[in-house]
């Protein structure tokens, strides 16, 4: 009698939740996108949570933790690593802000939400960017867009 082999557990755990908000993308697809980014960055182990929140909750987080007024697109709390080297982080995304940004940049809202997942995942892994206009030309932004094209904006999705 042969023993059944259990699948090896995924060392990059990503949980995606919608805290009373609706998003136009399946949460499992966004979790897999974050795991793909972690693999591309060669992060061996991670525990990330991605939570979609209302504009009100985003504004509260933004004020309390960053001292800014109003809702923002994404806030990441990079919590560091545990003794085993597991990257730990919490990512909060506001779909309302994502929708406005998608419209302003003339991209689809699904693409903008995916961009924010990639952005938050990079921050959780320690990547940083300037807060001024240089943000969109920073190494982090270039890496974000490269990963987004690689894992989300495939030729079939561009059509």
mmCIF file of C-alpha atoms in Angstrom, residues 3 23 26-27 50-51 53 57 60 66 68-69 77 92 104 125 141 149 156:
data_model
loop_
_atom_site.group_PDB
_atom_site.id
_atom_site.type_symbol
_atom_site.label_atom_id
_atom_site.label_comp_id
_atom_site.label_asym_id
_atom_site.label_seq_id
_atom_site.Cartn_x
_atom_site.Cartn_y
_atom_site.Cartn_z
ATOM 1 C CA UNK A 3 1.094 6.423 1.158
ATOM 2 C CA UNK A 23 -14.422 44.742 -5.690
ATOM 3 C CA UNK A 26 -11.967 37.623 -7.458
ATOM 4 C CA UNK A 27 -10.041 37.655 -4.190
ATOM 5 C CA UNK A 50 -4.747 42.319 1.924
ATOM 6 C CA UNK A 51 -7.928 44.010 3.098
ATOM 7 C CA UNK A 53 -11.705 48.922 3.050
ATOM 8 C CA UNK A 57 -11.736 53.410 7.044
ATOM 9 C CA UNK A 60 -9.019 56.896 9.471
ATOM 10 C CA UNK A 66 0.481 58.675 8.362
ATOM 11 C CA UNK A 68 -2.597 62.674 6.203
ATOM 12 C CA UNK A 69 -6.138 63.845 5.531
ATOM 13 C CA UNK A 77 2.277 48.051 7.271
ATOM 14 C CA UNK A 92 -5.184 48.047 3.099
ATOM 15 C CA UNK A 104 -7.904 59.558 -14.105
ATOM 16 C CA UNK A 125 8.912 43.371 1.300
ATOM 17 C CA UNK A 141 7.599 52.046 -9.462
ATOM 18 C CA UNK A 149 2.826 43.535 -16.967
ATOM 19 C CA UNK A 156 -4.904 38.165 -23.698
#
